[in-house]
PDB file of C-alpha atoms in Angstrom:
ATOM      1  CA  MET J  16      96.231 168.743  91.516  1.00  0.00           C
ATOM      2  CA  ARG J  17      95.901 170.586  88.207  1.00  0.00           C
ATOM      3  CA  SER J  18      93.241 168.191  86.906  1.00  0.00           C
ATOM      4  CA  ARG J  19      91.676 165.172  88.574  1.00  0.00           C
ATOM      5  CA  ALA J  20      90.733 163.715  85.181  1.00  0.00           C
ATOM      6  CA  GLU J  21      94.337 164.059  84.011  1.00  0.00           C
ATOM      7  CA  TRP J  22      95.520 162.334  87.171  1.00  0.00           C
ATOM      8  CA  ASP J  23      93.109 159.442  86.638  1.00  0.00           C
ATOM      9  CA  GLN J  24      94.435 159.076  83.105  1.00  0.00           C
ATOM     10  CA  TRP J  25      98.040 159.060  84.346  1.00  0.00           C
ATOM     11  CA  ASN J  26      97.214 155.952  86.370  1.00  0.00           C
ATOM     12  CA  SER J  27      96.082 154.156  83.203  1.00  0.00           C
ATOM     13  CA  TRP J  28      99.456 154.661  81.496  1.00  0.00           C
ATOM     14  CA  GLN J  29     101.650 151.663  80.676  1.00  0.00           C
ATOM     15  CA  GLY J  30     105.250 152.440  79.800  1.00  0.00           C
ATOM     16  CA  ASN J  31     107.824 150.062  78.388  1.00  0.00           C
ATOM     17  CA  LYS J  32     106.910 147.342  80.846  1.00  0.00           C
ATOM     18  CA  ASN J  33     103.883 146.093  82.727  1.00  0.00           C
ATOM     19  CA  GLU J  34     104.304 147.809  86.103  1.00  0.00           C
ATOM     20  CA  PHE J  35     100.781 147.499  87.512  1.00  0.00           C
ATOM     21  CA  THR J  36     100.711 143.729  87.939  1.00  0.00           C
ATOM     22  CA  ARG J  37      98.343 143.568  90.907  1.00  0.00           C
ATOM     23  CA  ASP J  38      94.621 144.094  91.309  1.00  0.00           C
ATOM     24  CA  THR J  39      94.864 147.431  93.112  1.00  0.00           C
ATOM     25  CA  ILE J  40      96.923 150.605  92.610  1.00  0.00           C
ATOM     26  CA  LEU J  41      97.593 152.858  95.604  1.00  0.00           C
ATOM     27  CA  SER J  42      98.589 156.184  94.061  1.00  0.00           C
ATOM     28  CA  LEU J  43     100.848 158.795  95.648  1.00  0.00           C
ATOM     29  CA  ILE J  44     101.602 162.260  94.299  1.00  0.00           C
ATOM     30  CA  LYS J  45     104.975 163.878  94.911  1.00  0.00           C
ATOM     31  CA  PHE J  46     104.337 166.824  97.262  1.00  0.00           C
ATOM     32  CA  TYR J  47     107.227 168.909  96.018  1.00  0.00           C
ATOM     33  CA  PRO J  48     106.963 171.875  98.450  1.00  0.00           C
ATOM     34  CA  GLU J  49     108.353 169.477 101.084  1.00  0.00           C
ATOM     35  CA  PRO J  50     111.147 166.877 100.753  1.00  0.00           C
ATOM     36  CA  ASP J  51     110.283 163.171 100.766  1.00  0.00           C
ATOM     37  CA  THR J  52     106.581 163.948 101.152  1.00  0.00           C
ATOM     38  CA  TRP J  53     103.650 162.457  99.245  1.00  0.00           C
ATOM     39  CA  LEU J  54      99.933 163.143  98.892  1.00  0.00           C
ATOM     40  CA  PHE J  55      97.494 160.275  98.690  1.00  0.00           C
ATOM     41  CA  GLY J  56      96.041 160.185  95.170  1.00  0.00           C
ATOM     42  CA  GLY J  57      93.432 157.453  95.517  1.00  0.00           C
ATOM     43  CA  LEU J  58      92.903 153.741  95.045  1.00  0.00           C
ATOM     44  CA  TYR J  59      92.213 152.159  91.650  1.00  0.00           C
ATOM     45  CA  GLN J  60      91.199 148.672  90.630  1.00  0.00           C
ATOM     46  CA  VAL J  61      92.934 147.335  87.527  1.00  0.00           C
ATOM     47  CA  LYS J  62      90.127 145.867  85.415  1.00  0.00           C
ATOM     48  CA  SER J  63      92.224 144.761  82.445  1.00  0.00           C
ATOM     49  CA  ARG J  64      95.684 145.111  80.908  1.00  0.00           C
ATOM     50  CA  SER J  65      96.260 145.558  77.204  1.00  0.00           C
ATOM     51  CA  PRO J  66      99.716 144.500  75.929  1.00  0.00           C
ATOM     52  CA  GLU J  67     100.148 147.868  74.157  1.00  0.00           C
ATOM     53  CA  LYS J  68     103.155 149.760  75.560  1.00  0.00           C
ATOM     54  CA  ASN J  69     103.575 153.523  75.984  1.00  0.00           C
ATOM     55  CA  ALA J  70      99.825 154.003  75.917  1.00  0.00           C
ATOM     56  CA  HIS J  71      96.837 154.315  78.266  1.00  0.00           C
ATOM     57  CA  SER J  72      96.368 150.579  78.099  1.00  0.00           C
ATOM     58  CA  TYR J  73      95.325 149.824  81.686  1.00  0.00           C
ATOM     59  CA  GLU J  74      91.582 149.831  82.223  1.00  0.00           C
ATOM     60  CA  ILE J  75      91.110 151.136  85.742  1.00  0.00           C
ATOM     61  CA  GLN J  76      88.250 152.004  88.076  1.00  0.00           C
ATOM     62  CA  LYS J  77      88.546 154.456  90.952  1.00  0.00           C
ATOM     63  CA  LEU J  78      87.534 152.909  94.277  1.00  0.00           C
ATOM     64  CA  ASP J  79      85.461 154.657  96.927  1.00  0.00           C
ATOM     65  CA  GLN J  80      87.670 153.408  99.740  1.00  0.00           C
ATOM     66  CA  GLY J  81      89.695 156.302 101.136  1.00  0.00           C
ATOM     67  CA  LYS J  82      88.309 158.855  98.648  1.00  0.00           C
ATOM     68  CA  GLU J  83      87.744 161.416 101.412  1.00  0.00           C
ATOM     69  CA  LEU J  84      91.526 161.452 101.995  1.00  0.00           C
ATOM     70  CA  ILE J  85      92.552 162.141  98.393  1.00  0.00           C
ATOM     71  CA  GLY J  86      94.696 165.277  98.324  1.00  0.00           C
ATOM     72  CA  ARG J  87      94.581 165.492 102.152  1.00  0.00           C
ATOM     73  CA  LEU J  88      96.589 162.573 103.523  1.00  0.00           C
ATOM     74  CA  LYS J  89     100.319 163.357 103.598  1.00  0.00           C
ATOM     75  CA  LEU J  90     102.937 160.642 103.946  1.00  0.00           C
ATOM     76  CA  THR J  91     106.608 161.257 104.662  1.00  0.00           C
ATOM     77  CA  GLY J  92     109.543 159.020 103.860  1.00  0.00           C
ATOM     78  CA  PRO J  93     112.146 158.370 101.156  1.00  0.00           C
ATOM     79  CA  LEU J  94     111.114 156.131  98.271  1.00  0.00           C
ATOM     80  CA  PRO J  95     113.481 154.545  95.748  1.00  0.00           C
ATOM     81  CA  ARG J  96     113.662 155.882  92.214  1.00  0.00           C
ATOM     82  CA  GLY J  97     110.978 154.517  89.958  1.00  0.00           C
ATOM     83  CA  ARG J  98     107.291 154.695  89.179  1.00  0.00           C
ATOM     84  CA  ALA J  99     105.741 151.605  90.762  1.00  0.00           C
ATOM     85  CA  PHE J 100     106.613 149.415  93.753  1.00  0.00           C
ATOM     86  CA  HIS J 101     105.119 146.489  95.607  1.00  0.00           C
ATOM     87  CA  LEU J 102     103.608 147.985  98.735  1.00  0.00           C
ATOM     88  CA  GLU J 103     105.236 145.519 101.148  1.00  0.00           C
ATOM     89  CA  ASN J 104     108.672 146.683  99.944  1.00  0.00           C
ATOM     90  CA  VAL J 105     108.113 150.374 100.805  1.00  0.00           C
ATOM     91  CA  TYR J 106     105.415 150.310 103.489  1.00  0.00           C
ATOM     92  CA  ASN J 107     107.864 150.630 106.395  1.00  0.00           C
ATOM     93  CA  ARG J 108     109.519 153.662 104.804  1.00  0.00           C
ATOM     94  CA  LEU J 109     106.393 155.803 105.071  1.00  0.00           C
ATOM     95  CA  THR J 110     104.665 157.473 108.018  1.00  0.00           C
ATOM     96  CA  VAL J 111     101.507 159.585 108.136  1.00  0.00           C
ATOM     97  CA  SER J 112     102.690 163.149 108.748  1.00  0.00           C
ATOM     98  CA  GLU J 113      99.464 165.130 108.399  1.00  0.00           C
ATOM     99  CA  ILE J 114      95.848 165.065 107.303  1.00  0.00           C
ATOM    100  CA  LEU J 115      94.981 168.429 105.775  1.00  0.00           C
ATOM    101  CA  LYS J 116      91.669 170.055 106.680  1.00  0.00           C
ATOM    102  CA  ASN J 117      90.880 170.581 102.991  1.00  0.00           C
ATOM    103  CA  THR J 118      92.098 169.087  99.718  1.00  0.00           C
ATOM    104  CA  TYR J 119      95.435 170.638  98.796  1.00  0.00           C
ATOM    105  CA  ASN J 120      94.999 173.269  96.084  1.00  0.00           C
ATOM    106  CA  GLY J 121      98.308 175.132  96.036  1.00  0.00           C
ATOM    107  CA  GLU J 122     100.507 177.172  98.334  1.00  0.00           C
ATOM    108  CA  SER J 123      99.131 180.155 100.290  1.00  0.00           C
ATOM    109  CA  PHE J 124      99.715 183.672  98.928  1.00  0.00           C
ATOM    110  CA  CYS J 125     103.178 184.721 100.099  1.00  0.00           C
ATOM    111  CA  GLY J 126     102.972 188.531  99.790  1.00  0.00           C
ATOM    112  CA  TYR J 127     103.633 190.694  96.733  1.00  0.00           C
ATOM    113  CA  GLU J 128     107.342 191.017  97.475  1.00  0.00           C
ATOM    114  CA  ASN J 129     107.792 187.223  97.601  1.00  0.00           C
ATOM    115  CA  VAL J 130     105.944 186.117  94.459  1.00  0.00           C
ATOM    116  CA  SER J 131     108.363 183.921  92.512  1.00  0.00           C
ATOM    117  CA  ILE J 132     106.718 180.697  91.481  1.00  0.00           C
ATOM    118  CA  ASP J 133     107.218 177.803  89.099  1.00  0.00           C
ATOM    119  CA  PHE J 134     104.690 177.585  86.293  1.00  0.00           C
ATOM    120  CA  THR J 135     103.354 174.233  87.517  1.00  0.00           C
ATOM    121  CA  MET J 136     102.525 175.581  90.984  1.00  0.00           C
ATOM    122  CA  LEU J 137     100.957 178.729  89.518  1.00  0.00           C
ATOM    123  CA  GLU J 138      98.885 176.494  87.266  1.00  0.00           C
ATOM    124  CA  ILE J 139      97.542 174.579  90.265  1.00  0.00           C
ATOM    125  CA  ILE J 140      96.732 177.826  92.093  1.00  0.00           C
ATOM    126  CA  TYR J 141      95.002 179.329  89.062  1.00  0.00           C
ATOM    127  CA  GLN J 142      93.040 176.234  88.054  1.00  0.00           C
ATOM    128  CA  ASN J 143      91.781 175.821  91.617  1.00  0.00           C
ATOM    129  CA  GLY J 144      90.914 179.521  91.872  1.00  0.00           C
ATOM    130  CA  ARG J 145      92.667 180.045  95.198  1.00  0.00           C
ATOM    131  CA  ILE J 146      90.869 183.062  96.603  1.00  0.00           C
ATOM    132  CA  ASP J 147      93.911 184.502  98.435  1.00  0.00           C
ATOM    133  CA  TRP J 148      95.977 184.664  95.230  1.00  0.00           C
ATOM    134  CA  GLN J 149      93.060 185.768  93.079  1.00  0.00           C
ATOM    135  CA  THR J 150      92.092 188.584  95.455  1.00  0.00           C
ATOM    136  CA  ALA J 151      95.678 189.817  95.763  1.00  0.00           C
ATOM    137  CA  LEU J 152      96.503 189.805  92.042  1.00  0.00           C
ATOM    138  CA  THR J 153      93.205 190.700  90.336  1.00  0.00           C
ATOM    139  CA  ASN J 154      93.172 194.419  91.087  1.00  0.00           C
ATOM    140  CA  VAL J 155      96.840 195.301  90.702  1.00  0.00           C
ATOM    141  CA  LYS J 156      98.955 196.185  87.695  1.00  0.00           C
ATOM    142  CA  GLY J 157     102.633 195.422  87.555  1.00  0.00           C
ATOM    143  CA  ILE J 158     105.815 194.206  85.955  1.00  0.00           C
ATOM    144  CA  TYR J 159     106.793 190.559  85.925  1.00  0.00           C
ATOM    145  CA  LEU J 160     109.469 188.378  84.433  1.00  0.00           C
ATOM    146  CA  ILE J 161     109.435 184.856  83.108  1.00  0.00           C
ATOM    147  CA  ALA J 162     112.728 182.995  83.516  1.00  0.00           C
ATOM    148  CA  ASP J 163     113.490 179.985  81.343  1.00  0.00           C
ATOM    149  CA  LYS J 164     115.377 177.565  83.594  1.00  0.00           C
ATOM    150  CA  LYS J 165     116.563 175.564  80.590  1.00  0.00           C
ATOM    151  CA  ASN J 166     118.517 178.290  78.791  1.00  0.00           C
ATOM    152  CA  GLY J 167     118.576 181.263  81.166  1.00  0.00           C
ATOM    153  CA  LYS J 168     116.559 183.531  78.866  1.00  0.00           C
ATOM    154  CA  ILE J 169     114.203 186.066  80.463  1.00  0.00           C
ATOM    155  CA  TYR J 170     110.997 187.715  79.290  1.00  0.00           C
ATOM    156  CA  VAL J 171     109.820 190.977  80.908  1.00  0.00           C
ATOM    157  CA  GLY J 172     106.110 191.695  80.668  1.00  0.00           C
ATOM    158  CA  SER J 173     103.442 193.889  82.224  1.00  0.00           C
ATOM    159  CA  ALA J 174      99.756 193.971  83.119  1.00  0.00           C
ATOM    160  CA  THR J 175      98.107 197.225  82.027  1.00  0.00           C
ATOM    161  CA  GLY J 176      94.716 198.556  80.992  1.00  0.00           C
ATOM    162  CA  GLU J 177      91.776 196.675  82.460  1.00  0.00           C
ATOM    163  CA  ILE J 178      93.816 193.490  82.961  1.00  0.00           C
ATOM    164  CA  GLY J 179      95.359 192.802  86.350  1.00  0.00           C
ATOM    165  CA  ILE J 180      98.228 190.416  87.068  1.00  0.00           C
ATOM    166  CA  TRP J 181      95.841 187.530  87.777  1.00  0.00           C
ATOM    167  CA  ALA J 182      94.140 187.700  84.370  1.00  0.00           C
ATOM    168  CA  ARG J 183      97.418 188.320  82.531  1.00  0.00           C
ATOM    169  CA  TRP J 184      99.026 185.286  84.101  1.00  0.00           C
ATOM    170  CA  GLY J 185      95.889 183.335  83.308  1.00  0.00           C
ATOM    171  CA  SER J 186      96.668 183.731  79.606  1.00  0.00           C
ATOM    172  CA  TYR J 187      99.959 181.899  80.182  1.00  0.00           C
ATOM    173  CA  ILE J 188      98.168 179.117  82.048  1.00  0.00           C
ATOM    174  CA  SER J 189      95.872 178.493  79.078  1.00  0.00           C
ATOM    175  CA  THR J 190      98.510 178.787  76.330  1.00  0.00           C
ATOM    176  CA  GLY J 191     102.002 178.517  77.793  1.00  0.00           C
ATOM    177  CA  HIS J 192     103.068 181.632  75.878  1.00  0.00           C
ATOM    178  CA  GLY J 193     100.521 184.369  76.663  1.00  0.00           C
ATOM    179  CA  TRP J 194     100.629 185.376  72.968  1.00  0.00           C
ATOM    180  CA  ASN J 195     104.119 186.824  73.346  1.00  0.00           C
ATOM    181  CA  LYS J 196     105.804 186.664  69.936  1.00  0.00           C
ATOM    182  CA  GLU J 197     109.023 184.878  70.824  1.00  0.00           C
ATOM    183  CA  LEU J 198     107.313 182.504  73.242  1.00  0.00           C
ATOM    184  CA  VAL J 199     104.741 181.636  70.569  1.00  0.00           C
ATOM    185  CA  GLU J 200     107.662 180.619  68.363  1.00  0.00           C
ATOM    186  CA  LEU J 201     108.376 177.752  70.756  1.00  0.00           C
ATOM    187  CA  GLY J 202     105.617 176.043  68.769  1.00  0.00           C
ATOM    188  CA  ASP J 203     102.889 173.597  69.687  1.00  0.00           C
ATOM    189  CA  VAL J 204     104.831 172.387  72.706  1.00  0.00           C
ATOM    190  CA  SER J 205     104.505 175.765  74.445  1.00  0.00           C
ATOM    191  CA  LEU J 206     102.376 174.554  77.353  1.00  0.00           C
ATOM    192  CA  SER J 207     104.440 171.461  78.127  1.00  0.00           C
ATOM    193  CA  TYR J 208     107.631 173.532  77.729  1.00  0.00           C
ATOM    194  CA  ALA J 209     106.310 176.146  80.169  1.00  0.00           C
ATOM    195  CA  ARG J 210     105.461 173.450  82.704  1.00  0.00           C
ATOM    196  CA  GLU J 211     108.966 172.057  82.553  1.00  0.00           C
ATOM    197  CA  ASN J 212     110.984 175.279  82.409  1.00  0.00           C
ATOM    198  CA  PHE J 213     109.221 178.548  83.312  1.00  0.00           C
ATOM    199  CA  ARG J 214     109.306 180.456  86.577  1.00  0.00           C
ATOM    200  CA  LEU J 215     107.304 183.680  87.031  1.00  0.00           C
ATOM    201  CA  THR J 216     108.342 186.500  89.343  1.00  0.00           C
ATOM    202  CA  LEU J 217     106.461 189.687  90.204  1.00  0.00           C
ATOM    203  CA  ILE J 218     109.079 192.454  90.290  1.00  0.00           C
ATOM    204  CA  GLU J 219     106.875 195.554  90.612  1.00  0.00           C
ATOM    205  CA  CYS J 220     103.285 195.928  91.824  1.00  0.00           C
ATOM    206  CA  TRP J 221     101.186 199.070  91.300  1.00  0.00           C
ATOM    207  CA  PRO J 222      97.632 200.145  92.290  1.00  0.00           C
ATOM    208  CA  PHE J 223      95.063 199.508  89.575  1.00  0.00           C
ATOM    209  CA  LYS J 224      94.457 203.259  89.104  1.00  0.00           C
ATOM    210  CA  THR J 225      98.097 203.824  88.057  1.00  0.00           C
ATOM    211  CA  ASP J 226      98.434 205.358  84.586  1.00  0.00           C
ATOM    212  CA  ASP J 227      99.469 202.779  81.988  1.00  0.00           C
ATOM    213  CA  ASP J 228     102.272 205.022  80.716  1.00  0.00           C
ATOM    214  CA  ILE J 229     104.006 204.663  84.085  1.00  0.00           C
ATOM    215  CA  ILE J 230     103.754 200.873  83.867  1.00  0.00           C
ATOM    216  CA  ARG J 231     105.121 200.843  80.308  1.00  0.00           C
ATOM    217  CA  THR J 232     108.032 203.092  81.301  1.00  0.00           C
ATOM    218  CA  ARG J 233     108.927 200.758  84.142  1.00  0.00           C
ATOM    219  CA  GLU J 234     108.598 197.744  81.836  1.00  0.00           C
ATOM    220  CA  SER J 235     111.014 199.341  79.381  1.00  0.00           C
ATOM    221  CA  PHE J 236     113.433 200.057  82.229  1.00  0.00           C
ATOM    222  CA  TRP J 237     113.550 196.388  83.216  1.00  0.00           C
ATOM    223  CA  LYS J 238     113.975 195.254  79.618  1.00  0.00           C
ATOM    224  CA  GLU J 239     117.005 197.499  79.306  1.00  0.00           C
ATOM    225  CA  ALA J 240     118.369 196.565  82.729  1.00  0.00           C
ATOM    226  CA  MET J 241     118.151 192.841  82.020  1.00  0.00           C
ATOM    227  CA  LEU J 242     119.088 193.054  78.323  1.00  0.00           C
ATOM    228  CA  THR J 243     116.036 190.990  77.441  1.00  0.00           C
ATOM    229  CA  ARG J 244     115.769 192.478  73.940  1.00  0.00           C
ATOM    230  CA  GLU J 245     119.315 191.440  73.115  1.00  0.00           C
ATOM    231  CA  HIS J 246     119.580 188.176  75.045  1.00  0.00           C
ATOM    232  CA  GLY J 247     116.076 187.292  76.182  1.00  0.00           C
ATOM    233  CA  TYR J 248     112.598 186.715  74.845  1.00  0.00           C
ATOM    234  CA  ASN J 249     111.541 190.354  74.306  1.00  0.00           C
ATOM    235  CA  SER J 250     111.319 191.411  70.665  1.00  0.00           C
ATOM    236  CA  ASN J 251     110.406 195.071  71.292  1.00  0.00           C
TER     237      ASN J 251
END
């Protein structure tokens, strides 16, 4: 849902073995807000197969059949572990649970006090410009934390000046590190690392007219409270 072009490319990937052995691929996307639920990702014709492994070596063509249901058709049912299956072996496991009115583009805004979201979901919401999230977070300042689920480290940050939470978080979406010194030091893998490990939480929200000194004081309070200078990602 982050990028349709990226999704198309994913379907051209051949790993260590030739998994797409038939003429047509029926793609499903894991719908992780709900257990054992999948979104229809489209139909593709396999035009050719290169023997090259671990590369985009399938030549595919997206089919028009069912395109109006991409990102809308939800299927429910447990699938075995793995990437590709013959349809007749899993067909009876799946049932149509819902057809969404519009293409799925992220979860609805949950209220300021409930904003705690994995980087990947925030990325979907931001890239799709969900108006409920954008409206809520554009004109507010605040304090947020980024938790690294891999090592438990925390970064405390703030949105001040003319930049609201929405724009500040947008800098993380584009870079993975938001130009924070210790996150930058993760290196060129920052964006992929953020997708795998980061969770963002809004811990204080203030009106946009609030003086920046108040925001900075509150930011410092949370850094001290959570020991993020000593044991986290804050360097100042």
